[in-house]
Amino acid sequence: MKRLLLHGLLCVWIFGVCTQGVARPPNFVVIFTDDLGYGDLGVQGHPSLRTPNLDRMAAEGARFTDFYSAAPVCTPSRAALLTGRYPLRSGMCQMGSSRSVLFPNSPGGLPPGEVTVAELLREAGYATAHVGKWHLGIHPGSRPQDQGFDQTFGLPYSNDMDAVPSLPKGAAMSPQPPADGWNVPLLRNGTVVEQPADQTLLTRRYTDESLAFIRAHKERPFFLYLAHSMPHVPLFASPRFKGRSARGLYGDTVEEIDASTGEILAALRAEGLAENTLVIFTSDNGPWLTQGAQGGSAGLLREGKGSTWEGGMRVPCIAWMPGTLQPSVISEPVSALDIFPTLAAIAEVALPKGVELDGRNVAPVVLEGASMPDRPFFYYRGDEIYACRVGPWKLHVRTRDGFGGSAAEVHNPGLLYQLPNDPYERHD
Ligand code: MG
């Protein structure tokens, strides 16, 4: 009897220790801006754009100097982020098409068979939300609600699509774009809730939606994918931010995103979730340089959106997880392809079987400052390889300016640059 009682007590004690020891899996928030350039944050050296929240996030977290989007334009870049695979594998690189991204009348979309990081995490018990721009297809099988997200709120594609027939040419890059110039719909879980969407309120509404999702899911692990529509032209800011930035309308939209990020980090702190939430802030591609003053800046990098020169694909990236992630500046080459396997590793979720991933788990780099063995990073434009980086070296076999530029130039022998010594790719 005594022995039985002792055994029972021991079981209760062991159970208590075990349950106490089981930490809740971390939450993930990925904030993905549209066409934000390498030089467009205060912490990235912009002289007049004020981004105090992102600057503070960088000071408290890890800032990456050599982080790459996996494509120089929206659609393939998003496909790569969510699948951890080069867009060539999912077909989201518009092979055989003159279009580099999906349009409202495009038949295609992210294939249903692709495994997204949202699907992986949802299967592991995560609540998942997509807020903002999608741009991976509007047809069943490709929509956010078909690709692992419990809930979705935002635009199905870019905010400059669905232009009204009377829209004057060049209106998108105007410093005063007409509010009724684009008939783009705002959707909630597949239902149109407003058309045309009031673009001046997009960032505000995305922020409110994100805050509500975080607060509603503080008791269980969550994954929030917040893909801002800004600062992609046409640029719109809410009344609180319009006309406030020294960097014009472009600065207004970026400063509103900065404030939005600050609100999200503050909410995570207020809810006691900051220490258990990894927040990643980055951009889908470089600045749209042909948009004049409404396009951003790649800082000291060459070229912008649409190009495989550094300015087209090297983008700002900040990771934040106070207490776990030590303040640091990381110069290891890392890309959006790495986000999928890294989140899976941190969440201790097994990678999908039979899926060829192109990214690596970079948690040791981010969390412990470890360095990784050199590995190649390929710069694709559509379905063609234009360049490759290994360690400090980048070899171009083709080059082309972003939109509005001339045809591709083939280089044989290739152009070779040592990037840390020559970030602008000036000296072959
Ligand atoms: Mg973009």
GROMACS .gro file of C-alpha atoms and ligand atoms in nm:
model
  429
    1MET     CA    1   0.000   0.000   0.000
    2LYS     CA    2   0.279   0.236   0.104
    3ARG     CA    3   0.472   0.146  -0.210
    4LEU     CA    4   0.166   0.210  -0.425
    5LEU     CA    5   0.112   0.551  -0.266
    6LEU     CA    6   0.477   0.645  -0.319
    7HIS     CA    7   0.458   0.534  -0.679
    8GLY     CA    8   0.145   0.747  -0.728
    9LEU     CA    9   0.307   1.054  -0.574
   10LEU     CA   10   0.615   1.006  -0.791
   11CYS     CA   11   0.396   0.991  -1.103
   12VAL     CA   12   0.218   1.314  -1.004
   13TRP     CA   13   0.554   1.485  -0.942
   14ILE     CA   14   0.705   1.369  -1.273
   15PHE     CA   15   0.391   1.479  -1.459
   16GLY     CA   16   0.413   1.822  -1.294
   17VAL     CA   17   0.779   1.866  -1.384
   18CYS     CA   18   0.718   1.752  -1.741
   19THR     CA   19   0.425   1.980  -1.808
   20GLN     CA   20   0.607   2.275  -1.651
   21GLY     CA   21   0.908   2.204  -1.869
   22VAL     CA   22   0.714   2.204  -2.195
   23ALA     CA   23   0.757   2.552  -2.339
   24ARG     CA   24   0.492   2.683  -2.571
   25PRO     CA   25   0.611   2.685  -2.933
   26PRO     CA   26   0.714   3.035  -3.042
   27ASN     CA   27   0.487   3.259  -3.247
   28PHE     CA   28   0.597   3.401  -3.581
   29VAL     CA   29   0.519   3.733  -3.742
   30VAL     CA   30   0.655   3.799  -4.093
   31ILE     CA   31   0.612   4.159  -4.210
   32PHE     CA   32   0.670   4.180  -4.584
   33THR     CA   33   0.674   4.524  -4.746
   34ASP     CA   34   0.629   4.584  -5.118
   35ASP     CA   35   0.912   4.750  -5.313
   36LEU     CA   36   1.086   4.892  -5.005
   37GLY     CA   37   1.448   4.956  -5.102
   38TYR     CA   38   1.770   4.870  -4.921
   39GLY     CA   39   1.829   5.236  -4.839
   40ASP     CA   40   1.479   5.331  -4.727
   41LEU     CA   41   1.505   5.304  -4.348
   42GLY     CA   42   1.675   5.533  -4.097
   43VAL     CA   43   1.882   5.239  -3.972
   44GLN     CA   44   1.985   5.167  -4.333
   45GLY     CA   45   2.125   5.519  -4.362
   46HIS     CA   46   1.838   5.714  -4.516
   47PRO     CA   47   1.905   6.082  -4.438
   48SER     CA   48   1.546   6.212  -4.416
   49LEU     CA   49   1.303   5.921  -4.385
   50ARG     CA   50   1.223   5.870  -4.017
   51THR     CA   51   1.171   5.511  -3.903
   52PRO     CA   52   1.225   5.520  -3.524
   53ASN     CA   53   1.032   5.198  -3.459
   54LEU     CA   54   1.225   4.994  -3.713
   55ASP     CA   55   1.550   5.154  -3.599
   56ARG     CA   56   1.472   5.045  -3.243
   57MET     CA   57   1.368   4.698  -3.362
   58ALA     CA   58   1.706   4.670  -3.534
   59ALA     CA   59   1.890   4.791  -3.222
   60GLU     CA   60   1.710   4.531  -3.009
   61GLY     CA   61   1.731   4.253  -3.269
   62ALA     CA   62   1.939   4.127  -3.557
   63ARG     CA   63   1.987   4.339  -3.866
   64PHE     CA   64   2.097   4.158  -4.182
   65THR     CA   65   2.329   4.342  -4.419
   66ASP     CA   66   2.319   4.072  -4.689
   67PHE     CA   67   1.961   3.949  -4.698
   68TYR     CA   68   1.805   3.865  -5.034
   69SER     CA   69   1.456   3.832  -5.165
   70ALA     CA   70   1.447   3.526  -5.389
   71ALA     CA   71   1.327   3.720  -5.694
   72PRO     CA   72   1.336   4.085  -5.808
   73VAL     CA   73   0.956   4.114  -5.851
   74CYS     CA   74   0.643   4.053  -5.641
   75THR     CA   75   0.486   3.720  -5.741
   76PRO     CA   76   0.791   3.493  -5.753
   77SER     CA   77   0.935   3.658  -5.444
   78ARG     CA   78   0.619   3.576  -5.245
   79ALA     CA   79   0.609   3.220  -5.378
   80ALA     CA   80   0.968   3.169  -5.263
   81LEU     CA   81   0.907   3.317  -4.920
   82LEU     CA   82   0.610   3.093  -4.848
   83THR     CA   83   0.747   2.769  -4.999
   84GLY     CA   84   1.123   2.795  -4.926
   85ARG     CA   85   1.181   2.707  -5.292
   86TYR     CA   86   1.308   2.893  -5.596
   87PRO     CA   87   1.001   3.007  -5.796
   88LEU     CA   88   1.120   2.792  -6.087
   89ARG     CA   89   1.012   2.485  -5.888
   90SER     CA   90   0.655   2.605  -5.832
   91GLY     CA   91   0.628   2.757  -6.180
   92MET     CA   92   0.564   3.096  -6.022
   93CYS     CA   93   0.820   3.267  -6.242
   94GLN     CA   94   0.599   3.315  -6.546
   95MET     CA   95   0.791   3.088  -6.779
   96GLY     CA   96   0.702   3.151  -7.141
   97SER     CA   97   0.512   3.466  -7.054
   98SER     CA   98   0.593   3.829  -7.115
   99ARG     CA   99   0.454   3.902  -6.769
  100SER     CA  100   0.684   3.884  -6.475
  101VAL     CA  101   0.400   3.875  -6.219
  102LEU     CA  102   0.037   3.763  -6.200
  103PHE     CA  103  -0.234   3.999  -6.329
  104PRO     CA  104  -0.607   3.993  -6.247
  105ASN     CA  105  -0.676   3.799  -6.569
  106SER     CA  106  -0.388   3.553  -6.527
  107PRO     CA  107  -0.506   3.193  -6.523
  108GLY     CA  108  -0.232   3.061  -6.295
  109GLY     CA  109  -0.146   3.071  -5.929
  110LEU     CA  110   0.052   2.894  -5.661
  111PRO     CA  111  -0.013   2.523  -5.729
  112PRO     CA  112  -0.228   2.357  -5.460
  113GLY     CA  113   0.039   2.088  -5.418
  114GLU     CA  114   0.300   2.337  -5.298
  115VAL     CA  115   0.351   2.319  -4.922
  116THR     CA  116   0.355   2.666  -4.767
  117VAL     CA  117   0.504   2.752  -4.430
  118ALA     CA  118   0.149   2.837  -4.321
  119GLU     CA  119   0.033   2.484  -4.404
  120LEU     CA  120   0.328   2.335  -4.219
  121LEU     CA  121   0.267   2.542  -3.907
  122ARG     CA  122  -0.110   2.501  -3.915
  123GLU     CA  123  -0.068   2.126  -3.918
  124ALA     CA  124   0.149   2.166  -3.608
  125GLY     CA  125  -0.133   2.345  -3.427
  126TYR     CA  126  -0.064   2.706  -3.517
  127ALA     CA  127  -0.336   2.962  -3.584
  128THR     CA  128  -0.247   3.123  -3.919
  129ALA     CA  129  -0.345   3.456  -4.073
  130HIS     CA  130  -0.266   3.634  -4.396
  131VAL     CA  131  -0.313   4.010  -4.389
  132GLY     CA  132  -0.240   4.237  -4.687
  133LYS     CA  133  -0.135   4.170  -5.043
  134TRP     CA  134  -0.149   3.811  -5.173
  135HIS     CA  135  -0.046   3.808  -5.542
  136LEU     CA  136  -0.016   3.430  -5.571
  137GLY     CA  137  -0.339   3.368  -5.759
  138ILE     CA  138  -0.709   3.436  -5.727
  139HIS     CA  139  -0.840   3.095  -5.834
  140PRO     CA  140  -0.947   2.813  -5.600
  141GLY     CA  141  -0.643   2.616  -5.488
  142SER     CA  142  -0.412   2.917  -5.498
  143ARG     CA  143  -0.583   3.162  -5.264
  144PRO     CA  144  -0.462   3.226  -4.907
  145GLN     CA  145  -0.748   3.022  -4.762
  146ASP     CA  146  -0.638   2.730  -4.985
  147GLN     CA  147  -0.271   2.764  -4.894
  148GLY     CA  148  -0.271   2.722  -4.518
  149PHE     CA  149  -0.424   3.039  -4.380
  150ASP     CA  150  -0.717   3.013  -4.137
  151GLN     CA  151  -0.810   3.370  -4.215
  152THR     CA  152  -0.723   3.625  -4.483
  153PHE     CA  153  -0.786   3.996  -4.526
  154GLY     CA  154  -0.644   4.219  -4.797
  155LEU     CA  155  -0.587   4.270  -5.169
  156PRO     CA  156  -0.566   3.974  -5.409
  157TYR     CA  157  -0.289   4.140  -5.612
  158SER     CA  158  -0.097   4.466  -5.658
  159ASN     CA  159  -0.268   4.794  -5.578
  160ASP     CA  160  -0.193   4.933  -5.927
  161MET     CA  161  -0.393   4.663  -6.105
  162ASP     CA  162  -0.758   4.700  -6.209
  163ALA     CA  163  -0.689   5.055  -6.330
  164VAL     CA  164  -1.007   5.232  -6.444
  165PRO     CA  165  -1.015   5.296  -6.824
  166SER     CA  166  -1.014   5.675  -6.780
  167LEU     CA  167  -0.695   5.672  -6.572
  168PRO     CA  168  -0.434   5.901  -6.730
  169LYS     CA  169  -0.102   5.742  -6.818
  170GLY     CA  170   0.154   5.785  -6.543
  171ALA     CA  171  -0.112   5.844  -6.275
  172ALA     CA  172   0.039   5.571  -6.055
  173MET     CA  173   0.360   5.767  -6.012
  174SER     CA  174   0.184   6.096  -5.946
  175PRO     CA  175   0.248   6.262  -5.610
  176GLN     CA  176  -0.135   6.289  -5.588
  177PRO     CA  177  -0.265   5.960  -5.728
  178PRO     CA  178  -0.644   5.968  -5.781
  179ALA     CA  179  -0.826   5.775  -5.507
  180ASP     CA  180  -1.074   5.630  -5.760
  181GLY     CA  181  -0.813   5.533  -6.017
  182TRP     CA  182  -0.796   5.164  -5.934
  183ASN     CA  183  -1.086   4.929  -5.888
  184VAL     CA  184  -0.890   4.683  -5.675
  185PRO     CA  185  -1.108   4.482  -5.431
  186LEU     CA  186  -1.056   4.436  -5.058
  187LEU     CA  187  -1.139   4.079  -4.957
  188ARG     CA  188  -1.210   3.910  -4.628
  189ASN     CA  189  -1.191   3.530  -4.644
  190GLY     CA  190  -1.272   3.534  -5.014
  191THR     CA  191  -1.560   3.783  -4.998
  192VAL     CA  192  -1.529   4.134  -5.139
  193VAL     CA  193  -1.590   4.379  -4.856
  194GLU     CA  194  -1.503   4.698  -5.047
  195GLN     CA  195  -1.439   4.786  -5.412
  196PRO     CA  196  -1.254   4.994  -5.491
  197ALA     CA  197  -1.061   4.953  -5.168
  198ASP     CA  198  -0.992   5.283  -4.995
  199GLN     CA  199  -0.616   5.271  -5.041
  200THR     CA  200  -0.549   5.553  -4.797
  201LEU     CA  201  -0.664   5.319  -4.519
  202LEU     CA  202  -0.489   4.998  -4.624
  203THR     CA  203  -0.194   5.018  -4.387
  204ARG     CA  204  -0.421   5.124  -4.098
  205ARG     CA  205  -0.665   4.841  -4.161
  206TYR     CA  206  -0.391   4.581  -4.208
  207THR     CA  207  -0.246   4.694  -3.875
  208ASP     CA  208  -0.580   4.673  -3.693
  209GLU     CA  209  -0.643   4.329  -3.840
  210SER     CA  210  -0.298   4.211  -3.729
  211LEU     CA  211  -0.341   4.348  -3.377
  212ALA     CA  212  -0.683   4.181  -3.346
  213PHE     CA  213  -0.539   3.848  -3.463
  214ILE     CA  214  -0.250   3.866  -3.214
  215ARG     CA  215  -0.483   3.950  -2.923
  216ALA     CA  216  -0.732   3.679  -3.019
  217HIS     CA  217  -0.464   3.412  -3.032
  218LYS     CA  218  -0.242   3.492  -2.735
  219GLU     CA  219  -0.326   3.156  -2.576
  220ARG     CA  220  -0.202   2.942  -2.866
  221PRO     CA  221   0.089   2.955  -3.110
  222PHE     CA  222   0.027   3.171  -3.414
  223PHE     CA  223   0.179   3.264  -3.749
  224LEU     CA  224   0.094   3.605  -3.892
  225TYR     CA  225   0.196   3.691  -4.247
  226LEU     CA  226   0.147   4.066  -4.286
  227ALA     CA  227   0.222   4.161  -4.646
  228HIS     CA  228   0.184   4.538  -4.680
  229SER     CA  229   0.059   4.682  -5.009
  230MET     CA  230   0.279   4.988  -4.958
  231PRO     CA  231   0.516   5.138  -5.061
  232HIS     CA  232   0.422   4.999  -5.405
  233VAL     CA  233   0.285   5.270  -5.636
  234PRO     CA  234   0.024   5.421  -5.638
  235LEU     CA  235   0.123   5.546  -5.295
  236PHE     CA  236  -0.142   5.625  -5.036
  237ALA     CA  237  -0.110   5.717  -4.670
  238SER     CA  238  -0.379   5.773  -4.409
  239PRO     CA  239  -0.461   6.133  -4.305
  240ARG     CA  240  -0.238   6.101  -3.996
  241PHE     CA  241   0.070   6.038  -4.212
  242LYS     CA  242  -0.008   6.217  -4.539
  243GLY     CA  243   0.223   6.510  -4.596
  244ARG     CA  244   0.424   6.445  -4.282
  245SER     CA  245   0.748   6.301  -4.411
  246ALA     CA  246   1.042   6.502  -4.542
  247ARG     CA  247   1.073   6.230  -4.809
  248GLY     CA  248   0.740   6.315  -4.972
  249LEU     CA  249   0.455   6.073  -5.031
  250TYR     CA  250   0.692   5.776  -5.048
  251GLY     CA  251   0.822   5.870  -4.703
  252ASP     CA  252   0.466   5.910  -4.570
  253THR     CA  253   0.383   5.550  -4.663
  254VAL     CA  254   0.706   5.409  -4.521
  255GLU     CA  255   0.667   5.610  -4.199
  256GLU     CA  256   0.314   5.470  -4.163
  257ILE     CA  257   0.453   5.117  -4.201
  258ASP     CA  258   0.715   5.205  -3.941
  259ALA     CA  259   0.444   5.317  -3.698
  260SER     CA  260   0.244   5.003  -3.778
  261THR     CA  261   0.543   4.786  -3.691
  262GLY     CA  262   0.586   4.980  -3.368
  263GLU     CA  263   0.223   4.911  -3.276
  264ILE     CA  264   0.264   4.541  -3.342
  265LEU     CA  265   0.580   4.514  -3.130
  266ALA     CA  266   0.412   4.716  -2.853
  267ALA     CA  267   0.110   4.483  -2.860
  268LEU     CA  268   0.337   4.178  -2.834
  269ARG     CA  269   0.505   4.335  -2.530
  270ALA     CA  270   0.174   4.436  -2.371
  271GLU     CA  271   0.035   4.084  -2.412
  272GLY     CA  272   0.350   3.929  -2.264
  273LEU     CA  273   0.429   3.759  -2.596
  274ALA     CA  274   0.744   3.946  -2.703
  275GLU     CA  275   0.991   3.693  -2.558
  276ASN     CA  276   0.816   3.409  -2.736
  277THR     CA  277   0.753   3.571  -3.074
  278LEU     CA  278   1.000   3.595  -3.361
  279VAL     CA  279   0.921   3.897  -3.577
  280ILE     CA  280   1.088   3.930  -3.918
  281PHE     CA  281   1.063   4.252  -4.118
  282THR     CA  282   1.175   4.257  -4.482
  283SER     CA  283   1.077   4.348  -4.840
  284ASP     CA  284   0.970   4.151  -5.148
  285ASN     CA  285   1.216   4.319  -5.388
  286GLY     CA  286   1.417   4.636  -5.440
  287PRO     CA  287   1.285   4.985  -5.512
  288TRP     CA  288   1.084   5.060  -5.828
  289LEU     CA  289   1.327   5.311  -5.968
  290THR     CA  290   1.129   5.400  -6.282
  291GLN     CA  291   0.855   5.554  -6.065
  292GLY     CA  292   1.051   5.875  -6.019
  293ALA     CA  293   1.013   6.034  -5.677
  294GLN     CA  294   0.748   5.773  -5.587
  295GLY     CA  295   1.006   5.495  -5.613
  296GLY     CA  296   1.238   5.409  -5.323
  297SER     CA  297   1.614   5.388  -5.294
  298ALA     CA  298   1.856   5.097  -5.295
  299GLY     CA  299   2.109   5.313  -5.105
  300LEU     CA  300   2.459   5.230  -5.223
  301LEU     CA  301   2.346   4.922  -5.416
  302ARG     CA  302   2.316   4.916  -5.793
  303GLU     CA  303   1.980   4.919  -5.974
  304GLY     CA  304   1.640   4.819  -5.831
  305LYS     CA  305   1.323   4.615  -5.875
  306GLY     CA  306   1.324   4.385  -6.177
  307SER     CA  307   1.703   4.362  -6.186
  308THR     CA  308   1.949   4.105  -6.056
  309TRP     CA  309   2.202   4.371  -5.967
  310GLU     CA  310   2.218   4.391  -5.587
  311GLY     CA  311   1.963   4.673  -5.560
  312GLY     CA  312   1.693   4.455  -5.713
  313MET     CA  313   1.716   4.174  -5.460
  314ARG     CA  314   1.919   4.274  -5.155
  315VAL     CA  315   1.664   4.420  -4.916
  316PRO     CA  316   1.640   4.538  -4.555
  317CYS     CA  317   1.579   4.260  -4.303
  318ILE     CA  318   1.542   4.279  -3.926
  319ALA     CA  319   1.465   3.990  -3.690
  320TRP     CA  320   1.341   4.055  -3.336
  321MET     CA  321   1.280   3.827  -3.040
  322PRO     CA  322   1.387   4.001  -2.718
  323GLY     CA  323   1.566   3.781  -2.468
  324THR     CA  324   1.628   3.500  -2.716
  325LEU     CA  325   1.783   3.688  -3.003
  326GLN     CA  326   2.080   3.903  -2.903
  327PRO     CA  327   2.126   4.246  -3.066
  328SER     CA  328   2.355   4.194  -3.363
  329VAL     CA  329   2.443   4.285  -3.719
  330ILE     CA  330   2.463   3.975  -3.939
  331SER     CA  331   2.658   3.981  -4.264
  332GLU     CA  332   2.616   3.614  -4.359
  333PRO     CA  333   2.430   3.591  -4.688
  334VAL     CA  334   2.076   3.483  -4.600
  335SER     CA  335   1.767   3.479  -4.820
  336ALA     CA  336   1.389   3.462  -4.802
  337LEU     CA  337   1.425   3.096  -4.903
  338ASP     CA  338   1.570   3.031  -4.556
  339ILE     CA  339   1.262   3.152  -4.369
  340PHE     CA  340   1.059   2.832  -4.424
  341PRO     CA  341   1.318   2.585  -4.287
  342THR     CA  342   1.424   2.827  -4.012
  343LEU     CA  343   1.072   2.872  -3.875
  344ALA     CA  344   1.018   2.496  -3.899
  345ALA     CA  345   1.338   2.434  -3.698
  346ILE     CA  346   1.254   2.691  -3.430
  347ALA     CA  347   0.901   2.549  -3.400
  348GLU     CA  348   1.052   2.197  -3.394
  349VAL     CA  349   0.826   2.091  -3.679
  350ALA     CA  350   0.956   1.828  -3.924
  351LEU     CA  351   1.010   1.946  -4.282
  352PRO     CA  352   0.761   1.813  -4.538
  353LYS     CA  353   0.863   1.477  -4.684
  354GLY     CA  354   0.955   1.459  -5.050
  355VAL     CA  355   0.974   1.836  -5.093
  356GLU     CA  356   1.299   1.981  -5.232
  357LEU     CA  357   1.369   2.296  -5.031
  358ASP     CA  358   1.625   2.551  -5.148
  359GLY     CA  359   1.660   2.736  -4.819
  360ARG     CA  360   1.850   2.628  -4.506
  361ASN     CA  361   1.780   2.654  -4.139
  362VAL     CA  362   1.971   2.968  -4.037
  363ALA     CA  363   1.858   2.966  -3.673
  364PRO     CA  364   2.221   2.909  -3.555
  365VAL     CA  365   2.323   3.224  -3.748
  366VAL     CA  366   2.036   3.431  -3.613
  367LEU     CA  367   2.023   3.305  -3.256
  368GLU     CA  368   2.389   3.222  -3.186
  369GLY     CA  369   2.581   3.436  -3.435
  370ALA     CA  370   2.726   3.121  -3.595
  371SER     CA  371   2.866   3.135  -3.947
  372MET     CA  372   2.760   2.890  -4.213
  373PRO     CA  373   2.954   2.711  -4.483
  374ASP     CA  374   2.942   2.898  -4.815
  375ARG     CA  375   2.652   2.796  -5.035
  376PRO     CA  376   2.539   2.932  -5.369
  377PHE     CA  377   2.254   3.181  -5.400
  378PHE     CA  378   2.108   3.209  -5.749
  379TYR     CA  379   1.965   3.533  -5.883
  380TYR     CA  380   1.682   3.446  -6.118
  381ARG     CA  381   1.495   3.676  -6.351
  382GLY     CA  382   1.191   3.478  -6.459
  383ASP     CA  383   1.313   3.125  -6.529
  384GLU     CA  384   1.668   3.226  -6.620
  385ILE     CA  385   1.970   3.240  -6.393
  386TYR     CA  386   2.138   3.577  -6.424
  387ALA     CA  387   2.392   3.560  -6.143
  388CYS     CA  388   2.522   3.353  -5.855
  389ARG     CA  389   2.675   3.448  -5.521
  390VAL     CA  390   2.906   3.223  -5.320
  391GLY     CA  391   3.058   3.378  -5.008
  392PRO     CA  392   3.182   3.727  -5.100
  393TRP     CA  393   3.185   3.659  -5.475
  394LYS     CA  394   2.909   3.729  -5.725
  395LEU     CA  395   2.927   3.621  -6.088
  396HIS     CA  396   2.689   3.769  -6.345
  397VAL     CA  397   2.631   3.572  -6.665
  398ARG     CA  398   2.352   3.804  -6.772
  399THR     CA  399   2.264   4.155  -6.664
  400ARG     CA  400   1.968   4.377  -6.725
  401ASP     CA  401   1.838   4.694  -6.569
  402GLY     CA  402   1.502   4.690  -6.396
  403PHE     CA  403   1.184   4.787  -6.574
  404GLY     CA  404   1.221   5.028  -6.858
  405GLY     CA  405   1.573   4.905  -6.925
  406SER     CA  406   1.715   4.747  -7.237
  407ALA     CA  407   1.733   4.375  -7.323
  408ALA     CA  408   1.954   4.135  -7.129
  409GLU     CA  409   2.324   4.146  -7.194
  410VAL     CA  410   2.502   3.809  -7.193
  411HIS     CA  411   2.850   3.797  -7.038
  412ASN     CA  412   3.100   3.530  -7.136
  413PRO     CA  413   3.324   3.534  -6.944
  414GLY     CA  414   3.100   3.654  -6.665
  415LEU     CA  415   3.137   3.970  -6.461
  416LEU     CA  416   3.288   3.897  -6.122
  417TYR     CA  417   3.247   4.122  -5.818
  418GLN     CA  418   3.374   4.097  -5.462
  419LEU     CA  419   3.065   4.233  -5.286
  420PRO     CA  420   3.195   4.334  -4.942
  421ASN     CA  421   3.472   4.531  -5.113
  422ASP     CA  422   3.250   4.660  -5.393
  423PRO     CA  423   2.886   4.676  -5.288
  424TYR     CA  424   2.786   4.885  -5.590
  425GLU     CA  425   2.927   4.620  -5.832
  426ARG     CA  426   3.144   4.876  -6.003
  427HIS     CA  427   3.476   4.692  -6.046
  428ASP     CA  428   3.471   4.367  -6.244
  429MG      MG  429   0.712   4.421  -5.504
   0.00000   0.00000   0.00000
